Amino acid sequence: MSDLLIILFTVSEVVLLVVVILFFLRLRKSETLLSGLQASQQEFLKRLQFNTQLENELVATFEQRQQELVALNSQLERKAAELQHLVKLANEYCKSPQFMREIIIQGYRSGKSAVQLAKSTGMGLDEVELIIDQA
């Protein structure tokens, strides 16, 4: 009976030893998995930090471009107002009698008829002929 008990205890010790060995192998596998997860987490954090930095740079660049666009828009509005003023002056000059007189005289000298000049200037034929006669 004592031999049987010794064999039983030995077998139970061997089983416990196998269980402990399996436990440590499982623990080592879990540690390896955990260290891999930590490394992946670190890499993920680095990528997040890089993306955050890139996003901040994009926002800063966008703000700079917005400011440049606002400045360009104000310059464009000033130029548009200036050009409108110049067009208004040009229209006034084009309608001036002196300018029309010069156009008719130069047209007549270049060989255009009084009828053609009247059509192109929008004036009456009598007015065009009067201007030509005065020249």
PDB file of C-alpha atoms in Angstrom:
ATOM      1  CA  MET A   1       0.000   0.000   0.000  1.00  0.00           C
ATOM      2  CA  SER A   2       2.825   2.367   0.747  1.00  0.00           C
ATOM      3  CA  ASP A   3       4.291   1.629  -2.685  1.00  0.00           C
ATOM      4  CA  LEU A   4       0.991   2.472  -4.186  1.00  0.00           C
ATOM      5  CA  LEU A   5       0.866   5.690  -2.242  1.00  0.00           C
ATOM      6  CA  ILE A   6       4.380   6.627  -3.343  1.00  0.00           C
ATOM      7  CA  ILE A   7       3.485   5.920  -6.954  1.00  0.00           C
ATOM      8  CA  LEU A   8       0.304   7.947  -6.591  1.00  0.00           C
ATOM      9  CA  PHE A   9       2.184  10.885  -5.063  1.00  0.00           C
ATOM     10  CA  THR A  10       4.887  10.647  -7.704  1.00  0.00           C
ATOM     11  CA  VAL A  11       2.332  10.640 -10.498  1.00  0.00           C
ATOM     12  CA  SER A  12       0.507  13.575  -8.918  1.00  0.00           C
ATOM     13  CA  GLU A  13       3.834  15.437  -8.566  1.00  0.00           C
ATOM     14  CA  VAL A  14       4.645  14.746 -12.211  1.00  0.00           C
ATOM     15  CA  VAL A  15       1.175  15.950 -13.215  1.00  0.00           C
ATOM     16  CA  LEU A  16       1.627  19.077 -11.094  1.00  0.00           C
ATOM     17  CA  LEU A  17       5.066  19.610 -12.631  1.00  0.00           C
ATOM     18  CA  VAL A  18       3.575  19.311 -16.129  1.00  0.00           C
ATOM     19  CA  VAL A  19       0.801  21.732 -15.145  1.00  0.00           C
ATOM     20  CA  VAL A  20       3.390  24.208 -13.784  1.00  0.00           C
ATOM     21  CA  ILE A  21       5.505  23.850 -16.937  1.00  0.00           C
ATOM     22  CA  LEU A  22       2.415  24.415 -19.139  1.00  0.00           C
ATOM     23  CA  PHE A  23       1.464  27.400 -16.994  1.00  0.00           C
ATOM     24  CA  PHE A  24       4.920  28.960 -17.424  1.00  0.00           C
ATOM     25  CA  LEU A  25       4.890  28.285 -21.172  1.00  0.00           C
ATOM     26  CA  ARG A  26       1.486  29.919 -21.396  1.00  0.00           C
ATOM     27  CA  LEU A  27       2.743  32.808 -19.263  1.00  0.00           C
ATOM     28  CA  ARG A  28       5.762  33.265 -21.550  1.00  0.00           C
ATOM     29  CA  LYS A  29       3.483  33.238 -24.598  1.00  0.00           C
ATOM     30  CA  SER A  30       1.239  35.852 -22.945  1.00  0.00           C
ATOM     31  CA  GLU A  31       4.268  38.001 -22.097  1.00  0.00           C
ATOM     32  CA  THR A  32       5.444  37.815 -25.714  1.00  0.00           C
ATOM     33  CA  LEU A  33       1.978  38.760 -26.917  1.00  0.00           C
ATOM     34  CA  LEU A  34       1.789  41.587 -24.388  1.00  0.00           C
ATOM     35  CA  SER A  35       5.191  42.985 -25.407  1.00  0.00           C
ATOM     36  CA  GLY A  36       4.105  42.792 -29.072  1.00  0.00           C
ATOM     37  CA  LEU A  37       0.925  44.701 -28.228  1.00  0.00           C
ATOM     38  CA  GLN A  38       2.944  47.320 -26.358  1.00  0.00           C
ATOM     39  CA  ALA A  39       5.266  47.729 -29.333  1.00  0.00           C
ATOM     40  CA  SER A  40       2.264  48.084 -31.636  1.00  0.00           C
ATOM     41  CA  GLN A  41       0.751  50.611 -29.252  1.00  0.00           C
ATOM     42  CA  GLN A  42       3.982  52.621 -29.231  1.00  0.00           C
ATOM     43  CA  GLU A  43       4.089  52.569 -33.031  1.00  0.00           C
ATOM     44  CA  PHE A  44       0.444  53.623 -33.152  1.00  0.00           C
ATOM     45  CA  LEU A  45       1.133  56.498 -30.756  1.00  0.00           C
ATOM     46  CA  LYS A  46       4.078  57.616 -32.888  1.00  0.00           C
ATOM     47  CA  ARG A  47       1.873  57.597 -35.982  1.00  0.00           C
ATOM     48  CA  LEU A  48      -0.831  59.538 -34.133  1.00  0.00           C
ATOM     49  CA  GLN A  49       1.729  62.099 -33.020  1.00  0.00           C
ATOM     50  CA  PHE A  50       3.049  62.405 -36.592  1.00  0.00           C
ATOM     51  CA  ASN A  51      -0.489  62.804 -37.940  1.00  0.00           C
ATOM     52  CA  THR A  52      -1.243  65.448 -35.317  1.00  0.00           C
ATOM     53  CA  GLN A  53       1.893  67.364 -36.250  1.00  0.00           C
ATOM     54  CA  LEU A  54       1.029  67.095 -39.944  1.00  0.00           C
ATOM     55  CA  GLU A  55      -2.516  68.288 -39.272  1.00  0.00           C
ATOM     56  CA  ASN A  56      -1.226  71.264 -37.282  1.00  0.00           C
ATOM     57  CA  GLU A  57       1.106  72.190 -40.141  1.00  0.00           C
ATOM     58  CA  LEU A  58      -1.766  71.909 -42.620  1.00  0.00           C
ATOM     59  CA  VAL A  59      -3.977  74.116 -40.456  1.00  0.00           C
ATOM     60  CA  ALA A  60      -1.197  76.696 -40.128  1.00  0.00           C
ATOM     61  CA  THR A  61      -0.603  76.631 -43.883  1.00  0.00           C
ATOM     62  CA  PHE A  62      -4.348  76.913 -44.502  1.00  0.00           C
ATOM     63  CA  GLU A  63      -4.589  79.930 -42.202  1.00  0.00           C
ATOM     64  CA  GLN A  64      -1.644  81.549 -43.986  1.00  0.00           C
ATOM     65  CA  ARG A  65      -3.279  80.915 -47.379  1.00  0.00           C
ATOM     66  CA  GLN A  66      -6.555  82.358 -46.091  1.00  0.00           C
ATOM     67  CA  GLN A  67      -4.762  85.528 -44.993  1.00  0.00           C
ATOM     68  CA  GLU A  68      -3.026  85.760 -48.364  1.00  0.00           C
ATOM     69  CA  LEU A  69      -6.361  85.305 -50.133  1.00  0.00           C
ATOM     70  CA  VAL A  70      -7.956  88.046 -48.036  1.00  0.00           C
ATOM     71  CA  ALA A  71      -5.080  90.392 -48.919  1.00  0.00           C
ATOM     72  CA  LEU A  72      -5.322  89.472 -52.606  1.00  0.00           C
ATOM     73  CA  ASN A  73      -9.075  89.974 -52.521  1.00  0.00           C
ATOM     74  CA  SER A  74      -8.716  93.465 -51.087  1.00  0.00           C
ATOM     75  CA  GLN A  75      -6.082  94.302 -53.718  1.00  0.00           C
ATOM     76  CA  LEU A  76      -8.367  92.942 -56.420  1.00  0.00           C
ATOM     77  CA  GLU A  77     -11.277  95.039 -55.159  1.00  0.00           C
ATOM     78  CA  ARG A  78      -9.088  98.157 -55.167  1.00  0.00           C
ATOM     79  CA  LYS A  79      -7.909  97.405 -58.710  1.00  0.00           C
ATOM     80  CA  ALA A  80     -11.499  96.760 -59.831  1.00  0.00           C
ATOM     81  CA  ALA A  81     -12.618 100.109 -58.412  1.00  0.00           C
ATOM     82  CA  GLU A  82      -9.664 101.803 -60.085  1.00  0.00           C
ATOM     83  CA  LEU A  83     -10.441 100.136 -63.408  1.00  0.00           C
ATOM     84  CA  GLN A  84     -14.110 101.099 -63.154  1.00  0.00           C
ATOM     85  CA  HIS A  85     -13.034 104.680 -62.595  1.00  0.00           C
ATOM     86  CA  LEU A  86     -10.725 104.503 -65.620  1.00  0.00           C
ATOM     87  CA  VAL A  87     -13.474 102.985 -67.776  1.00  0.00           C
ATOM     88  CA  LYS A  88     -15.835 105.739 -66.692  1.00  0.00           C
ATOM     89  CA  LEU A  89     -13.246 108.348 -67.632  1.00  0.00           C
ATOM     90  CA  ALA A  90     -12.624 106.618 -70.964  1.00  0.00           C
ATOM     91  CA  ASN A  91     -16.348 106.550 -71.718  1.00  0.00           C
ATOM     92  CA  GLU A  92     -16.629 110.216 -70.903  1.00  0.00           C
ATOM     93  CA  TYR A  93     -13.632 110.965 -73.113  1.00  0.00           C
ATOM     94  CA  CYS A  94     -15.054 108.873 -75.956  1.00  0.00           C
ATOM     95  CA  LYS A  95     -18.267 110.865 -75.831  1.00  0.00           C
ATOM     96  CA  SER A  96     -16.497 114.200 -75.848  1.00  0.00           C
ATOM     97  CA  PRO A  97     -17.001 116.287 -78.979  1.00  0.00           C
ATOM     98  CA  GLN A  98     -13.269 116.852 -79.414  1.00  0.00           C
ATOM     99  CA  PHE A  99     -12.570 113.109 -79.471  1.00  0.00           C
ATOM    100  CA  MET A 100     -15.400 112.437 -81.933  1.00  0.00           C
ATOM    101  CA  ARG A 101     -14.102 115.254 -84.127  1.00  0.00           C
ATOM    102  CA  GLU A 102     -10.608 113.681 -84.124  1.00  0.00           C
ATOM    103  CA  ILE A 103     -11.995 110.255 -85.018  1.00  0.00           C
ATOM    104  CA  ILE A 104     -14.015 111.633 -87.903  1.00  0.00           C
ATOM    105  CA  ILE A 105     -11.101 113.673 -89.281  1.00  0.00           C
ATOM    106  CA  GLN A 106      -8.661 110.757 -89.040  1.00  0.00           C
ATOM    107  CA  GLY A 107     -11.209 108.396 -90.601  1.00  0.00           C
ATOM    108  CA  TYR A 108     -11.849 110.801 -93.456  1.00  0.00           C
ATOM    109  CA  ARG A 109      -8.104 111.190 -94.055  1.00  0.00           C
ATOM    110  CA  SER A 110      -7.691 107.413 -94.138  1.00  0.00           C
ATOM    111  CA  GLY A 111     -10.258 107.178 -96.936  1.00  0.00           C
ATOM    112  CA  LYS A 112     -13.544 106.361 -95.228  1.00  0.00           C
ATOM    113  CA  SER A 113     -16.692 107.951 -96.558  1.00  0.00           C
ATOM    114  CA  ALA A 114     -18.912 110.289 -94.553  1.00  0.00           C
ATOM    115  CA  VAL A 115     -21.643 107.613 -94.465  1.00  0.00           C
ATOM    116  CA  GLN A 116     -19.260 105.033 -92.989  1.00  0.00           C
ATOM    117  CA  LEU A 117     -18.041 107.510 -90.394  1.00  0.00           C
ATOM    118  CA  ALA A 118     -21.604 108.423 -89.454  1.00  0.00           C
ATOM    119  CA  LYS A 119     -22.481 104.745 -88.913  1.00  0.00           C
ATOM    120  CA  SER A 120     -19.348 103.998 -86.899  1.00  0.00           C
ATOM    121  CA  THR A 121     -19.655 107.036 -84.626  1.00  0.00           C
ATOM    122  CA  GLY A 122     -23.430 106.986 -84.252  1.00  0.00           C
ATOM    123  CA  MET A 123     -23.707 110.571 -85.400  1.00  0.00           C
ATOM    124  CA  GLY A 124     -25.885 111.993 -88.136  1.00  0.00           C
ATOM    125  CA  LEU A 125     -24.567 112.334 -91.669  1.00  0.00           C
ATOM    126  CA  ASP A 126     -25.035 116.108 -91.537  1.00  0.00           C
ATOM    127  CA  GLU A 127     -22.930 116.373 -88.382  1.00  0.00           C
ATOM    128  CA  VAL A 128     -20.148 114.271 -89.888  1.00  0.00           C
ATOM    129  CA  GLU A 129     -20.129 116.335 -93.092  1.00  0.00           C
ATOM    130  CA  LEU A 130     -20.039 119.558 -91.039  1.00  0.00           C
ATOM    131  CA  ILE A 131     -17.020 118.344 -89.088  1.00  0.00           C
ATOM    132  CA  ILE A 132     -15.262 117.283 -92.296  1.00  0.00           C
ATOM    133  CA  ASP A 133     -15.976 120.662 -93.923  1.00  0.00           C
ATOM    134  CA  GLN A 134     -14.591 122.513 -90.878  1.00  0.00           C
ATOM    135  CA  ALA A 135     -11.407 120.492 -90.996  1.00  0.00           C
TER     136      ALA A 135
END
